[in-house]
Tab-separated table of C-alpha atoms in Angstrom:
chain	number	residue	atom	x	y	z
A	1	MET	CA	0.000	0.000	0.000
A	2	SER	CA	1.303	3.458	-0.944
A	3	GLU	CA	0.170	6.751	0.567
A	4	TYR	CA	-0.259	9.890	-1.522
A	5	GLY	CA	-1.189	13.457	-0.725
A	6	TYR	CA	-2.807	16.043	-2.950
A	7	ILE	CA	-2.579	19.835	-2.641
A	8	ARG	CA	-4.479	22.388	-4.698
A	9	VAL	CA	-4.178	26.154	-4.555
A	10	SER	CA	-6.179	28.433	-6.819
A	11	SER	CA	-3.374	30.665	-8.067
A	12	LYS	CA	0.374	31.113	-8.092
A	13	ASP	CA	0.026	33.710	-5.328
A	14	GLN	CA	-1.511	31.306	-2.799
A	15	ASN	CA	0.755	29.517	-0.349
A	16	GLU	CA	0.447	25.757	-0.084
A	17	ASP	CA	2.489	25.413	3.149
A	18	ARG	CA	-0.545	24.891	5.409
A	19	GLN	CA	-1.736	21.950	3.343
A	20	ARG	CA	1.752	20.491	2.977
A	21	ILE	CA	2.434	20.647	6.731
A	22	ALA	CA	-0.884	18.897	7.426
A	23	LEU	CA	-0.123	16.111	4.933
A	24	LEU	CA	3.408	15.594	6.244
A	25	GLY	CA	1.983	15.506	9.766
A	26	ALA	CA	-0.357	12.723	8.647
A	27	GLY	CA	2.653	10.674	7.543
A	28	ILE	CA	2.500	11.286	3.801
A	29	PRO	CA	6.025	11.159	2.301
A	30	GLN	CA	7.194	14.421	0.724
A	31	GLU	CA	7.932	12.694	-2.584
A	32	CYS	CA	4.347	11.375	-2.752
A	33	ILE	CA	2.667	14.779	-2.498
A	34	PHE	CA	1.258	16.229	-5.733
A	35	LEU	CA	0.522	19.939	-6.169
A	36	ASP	CA	-1.645	21.815	-8.677
A	37	ARG	CA	-1.842	25.592	-8.818
A	38	GLN	CA	-5.162	25.698	-10.605
A	39	SER	CA	-8.871	26.328	-10.218
A	40	GLY	CA	-10.977	23.540	-8.763
A	41	LYS	CA	-13.766	23.869	-11.330
A	42	ASP	CA	-12.933	20.464	-12.866
A	43	PHE	CA	-10.437	17.617	-12.620
A	44	GLN	CA	-8.437	18.405	-15.766
A	45	ARG	CA	-5.341	19.224	-13.697
A	46	PRO	CA	-1.956	17.810	-14.735
A	47	GLN	CA	-0.616	16.774	-11.320
A	48	TYR	CA	-3.940	15.362	-10.175
A	49	ARG	CA	-4.217	13.254	-13.333
A	50	ARG	CA	-0.599	12.114	-12.905
A	51	MET	CA	-1.324	11.082	-9.315
A	52	VAL	CA	-4.500	9.178	-10.261
A	53	ARG	CA	-2.515	7.159	-12.818
A	54	LYS	CA	-0.196	6.068	-9.982
A	55	LEU	CA	-2.969	5.113	-7.548
A	56	LYS	CA	-3.546	1.381	-7.150
A	57	LYS	CA	-5.983	-0.745	-5.166
A	58	ASP	CA	-5.643	-0.225	-1.380
A	59	ASP	CA	-3.497	2.903	-1.799
A	60	LEU	CA	-4.402	5.904	0.342
A	61	LEU	CA	-5.130	9.410	-0.951
A	62	CYS	CA	-4.949	12.107	1.713
A	63	ILE	CA	-6.198	15.700	1.331
A	64	LYS	CA	-6.527	18.436	3.942
A	65	SER	CA	-10.098	19.452	3.072
A	66	ILE	CA	-12.689	18.351	0.543
A	67	ASP	CA	-12.601	21.657	-1.353
A	68	ARG	CA	-8.908	21.025	-2.144
A	69	LEU	CA	-10.118	18.120	-4.252
A	70	GLY	CA	-12.406	20.477	-6.197
A	71	ARG	CA	-15.157	23.077	-6.111
A	72	ASN	CA	-17.796	21.300	-8.170
A	73	TYR	CA	-19.362	18.864	-5.702
A	74	GLU	CA	-21.195	16.876	-8.359
A	75	GLU	CA	-17.846	16.142	-9.979
A	76	ILE	CA	-16.312	15.472	-6.555
A	77	GLN	CA	-18.942	12.799	-5.916
A	78	ASN	CA	-18.266	11.213	-9.315
A	79	GLN	CA	-14.514	11.308	-8.710
A	80	TRP	CA	-14.920	9.929	-5.179
A	81	ARG	CA	-16.921	6.968	-6.474
A	82	TYR	CA	-14.431	6.369	-9.299
A	83	LEU	CA	-11.478	6.293	-6.892
A	84	THR	CA	-13.115	4.248	-4.148
A	85	LYS	CA	-15.290	1.885	-6.185
A	86	GLU	CA	-13.448	1.390	-9.480
A	87	LYS	CA	-9.831	1.842	-8.396
A	88	GLY	CA	-10.317	0.561	-4.845
A	89	VAL	CA	-8.450	3.508	-3.308
A	90	ASP	CA	-8.999	4.759	0.243
A	91	ILE	CA	-9.495	8.507	0.807
A	92	MET	CA	-8.819	10.427	4.002
A	93	VAL	CA	-9.962	14.055	4.461
A	94	LEU	CA	-8.039	15.489	7.417
A	95	ASP	CA	-10.517	18.279	8.250
A	96	MET	CA	-13.496	15.905	8.177
A	97	PRO	CA	-12.891	12.591	9.989
A	98	LEU	CA	-16.200	11.137	8.733
A	99	LEU	CA	-14.689	11.196	5.247
A	100	ASP	CA	-12.136	8.465	5.886
A	101	THR	CA	-13.014	5.333	3.944
A	102	ARG	CA	-10.590	3.194	5.980
A	103	ARG	CA	-12.915	3.495	8.975
A	104	GLY	CA	-16.012	2.330	7.184
A	105	LYS	CA	-15.486	-0.569	4.847
A	106	ASP	CA	-18.910	-1.895	5.791
A	107	LEU	CA	-22.265	-0.700	4.447
A	108	VAL	CA	-22.727	1.829	7.279
A	109	GLY	CA	-19.361	3.483	6.647
A	110	THR	CA	-19.999	3.747	2.917
A	111	PHE	CA	-23.477	5.106	3.596
A	112	LEU	CA	-22.113	7.782	5.975
A	113	ALA	CA	-19.499	8.917	3.440
A	114	ASP	CA	-22.159	9.152	0.719
A	115	ILE	CA	-24.464	11.150	3.011
A	116	VAL	CA	-21.664	13.586	3.903
A	117	LEU	CA	-20.872	14.106	0.218
A	118	GLN	CA	-24.549	14.642	-0.587
A	119	VAL	CA	-24.851	17.255	2.177
A	120	LEU	CA	-21.697	19.026	0.984
A	121	SER	CA	-23.063	19.013	-2.568
A	122	PHE	CA	-26.350	20.544	-1.410
A	123	VAL	CA	-24.591	23.225	0.662
A	124	ALA	CA	-22.263	24.112	-2.206
A	125	GLU	CA	-25.093	24.335	-4.766
A	126	ASN	CA	-27.215	26.368	-2.346
A	127	GLU	CA	-24.331	28.776	-1.839
A	128	ARG	CA	-23.883	29.137	-5.629
A	129	VAL	CA	-27.596	29.962	-5.959
A	130	ASN	CA	-27.365	32.497	-3.133
A	131	ILE	CA	-24.318	34.136	-4.707
A	132	ARG	CA	-26.102	34.454	-8.070
A	133	GLN	CA	-29.178	35.875	-6.318
A	134	ARG	CA	-27.096	38.410	-4.369
A	135	GLN	CA	-25.325	39.418	-7.586
A	136	ALA	CA	-28.641	39.871	-9.407
A	137	GLU	CA	-30.076	41.902	-6.521
A	138	GLY	CA	-26.927	44.028	-6.377
A	139	ILE	CA	-27.052	44.725	-10.114
A	140	ALA	CA	-30.764	45.605	-9.936
A	141	ALA	CA	-30.139	47.977	-7.019
A	142	ALA	CA	-27.221	49.610	-8.844
A	143	LYS	CA	-29.317	50.071	-11.989
A	144	ALA	CA	-32.055	51.662	-9.869
A	145	ARG	CA	-29.432	54.174	-8.679
A	146	GLY	CA	-28.527	54.932	-12.274
A	147	VAL	CA	-25.333	52.873	-12.455
A	148	ARG	CA	-24.690	51.631	-15.974
A	149	PHE	CA	-23.018	48.322	-16.784
A	150	GLY	CA	-21.117	47.165	-19.823
A	151	ARG	CA	-18.929	49.142	-22.185
A	152	LEU	CA	-19.345	52.913	-22.280
A	153	ARG	CA	-21.129	54.090	-25.405
A	154	ARG	CA	-19.094	56.221	-27.767
A	155	PRO	CA	-20.202	59.874	-27.822
A	156	LEU	CA	-22.705	60.736	-30.513
A	157	PRO	CA	-21.367	62.789	-33.421
A	158	VAL	CA	-22.086	66.531	-33.114
A	159	ASN	CA	-24.556	66.423	-36.003
A	160	PHE	CA	-26.500	63.446	-34.647
A	161	ARG	CA	-29.542	65.402	-33.383
A	162	GLU	CA	-29.894	67.269	-36.676
A	163	VAL	CA	-29.558	64.063	-38.729
A	164	PHE	CA	-31.881	62.193	-36.380
A	165	LEU	CA	-34.629	64.800	-36.838
A	166	LEU	CA	-34.255	64.716	-40.637
A	167	TRP	CA	-34.485	60.925	-40.576
A	168	LYS	CA	-37.376	60.929	-38.113
A	169	GLY	CA	-39.219	63.392	-40.316
A	170	LYS	CA	-38.646	61.054	-43.277
A	171	ARG	CA	-36.666	63.724	-45.121
A	172	ILE	CA	-33.652	61.420	-45.507
A	173	SER	CA	-33.294	57.649	-45.534
A	174	GLY	CA	-31.710	55.584	-42.797
A	175	THR	CA	-28.794	54.813	-45.085
A	176	GLU	CA	-28.214	58.539	-45.712
A	177	ALA	CA	-28.531	59.309	-42.001
A	178	ALA	CA	-26.018	56.614	-41.089
A	179	MET	CA	-23.582	57.869	-43.723
A	180	ARG	CA	-23.820	61.456	-42.459
A	181	CYS	CA	-23.075	60.253	-38.925
A	182	GLY	CA	-20.245	57.978	-40.002
A	183	MET	CA	-22.034	54.885	-38.672
A	184	ALA	CA	-23.204	51.548	-39.949
A	185	ILE	CA	-26.959	51.558	-40.597
A	186	ALA	CA	-27.574	49.058	-37.758
A	187	THR	CA	-25.564	51.219	-35.346
A	188	PHE	CA	-27.432	54.350	-36.349
A	189	ARG	CA	-30.830	52.718	-35.817
A	190	TYR	CA	-29.686	51.330	-32.458
A	191	ARG	CA	-28.360	54.705	-31.248
A	192	ALA	CA	-31.408	56.495	-32.643
A	193	ASP	CA	-33.693	54.214	-30.644
A	194	ILE	CA	-31.736	54.924	-27.436
A	195	TYR	CA	-31.633	58.648	-28.207
A	196	GLU	CA	-35.401	58.768	-28.683
A	197	LYS	CA	-36.055	56.886	-25.441
A	198	GLU	CA	-33.685	59.089	-23.425
A	199	ASN	CA	-34.926	62.362	-24.870
A	200	GLY	CA	-38.625	61.617	-25.085
A	201	ASP	CA	-40.875	64.324	-26.497
A	202	GLU	CA	-37.958	66.608	-27.296
A	203	ALA	CA	-36.547	64.032	-29.721
A	204	ALA	CA	-39.949	63.388	-31.258
A	205	MET	CA	-40.792	67.046	-31.705
A	206	GLY	CA	-37.337	68.383	-32.544
């Protein structure tokens, strides 16, 4: 049986020492610790994939916390089942003693590990929903205060109002209006629509 440790940090600026010290303290040999400096959104990480190729039946994989394995808990569950069921590997999560497959080879132990993973998956998904909701509420509140999002619109040409009124009064075509303003026809119509909405009756009446 071989023992391996896995460390993941999200960027080159993050320090992995805390995870490494914990793994060494758990008896994982330094030369058997694999490190990825990469997002946990999926499992397409070079050192993780290299480690998985080395793992054999009855080997032990040790991580400090479950989120070091990844951030997507649906994929974590799939990966957990692949490692434990198909490869026959044991997994130990130092920050969560219930997630130690060596302690529960029977049906109850497997059931407990699955329940813990399901709860973590629910909590993670719920937090993602809450974050999206808070973002949407924040954007709506900012828009209500007049904050604009996206790229700043280029200033209208100085002759835009004059050209707009000629076009609105059907004295020139849209193509002519766009040419006079130095715009594509689609851009002119788009900016004309915004101009009319922002200026209301003044734009309509000239």
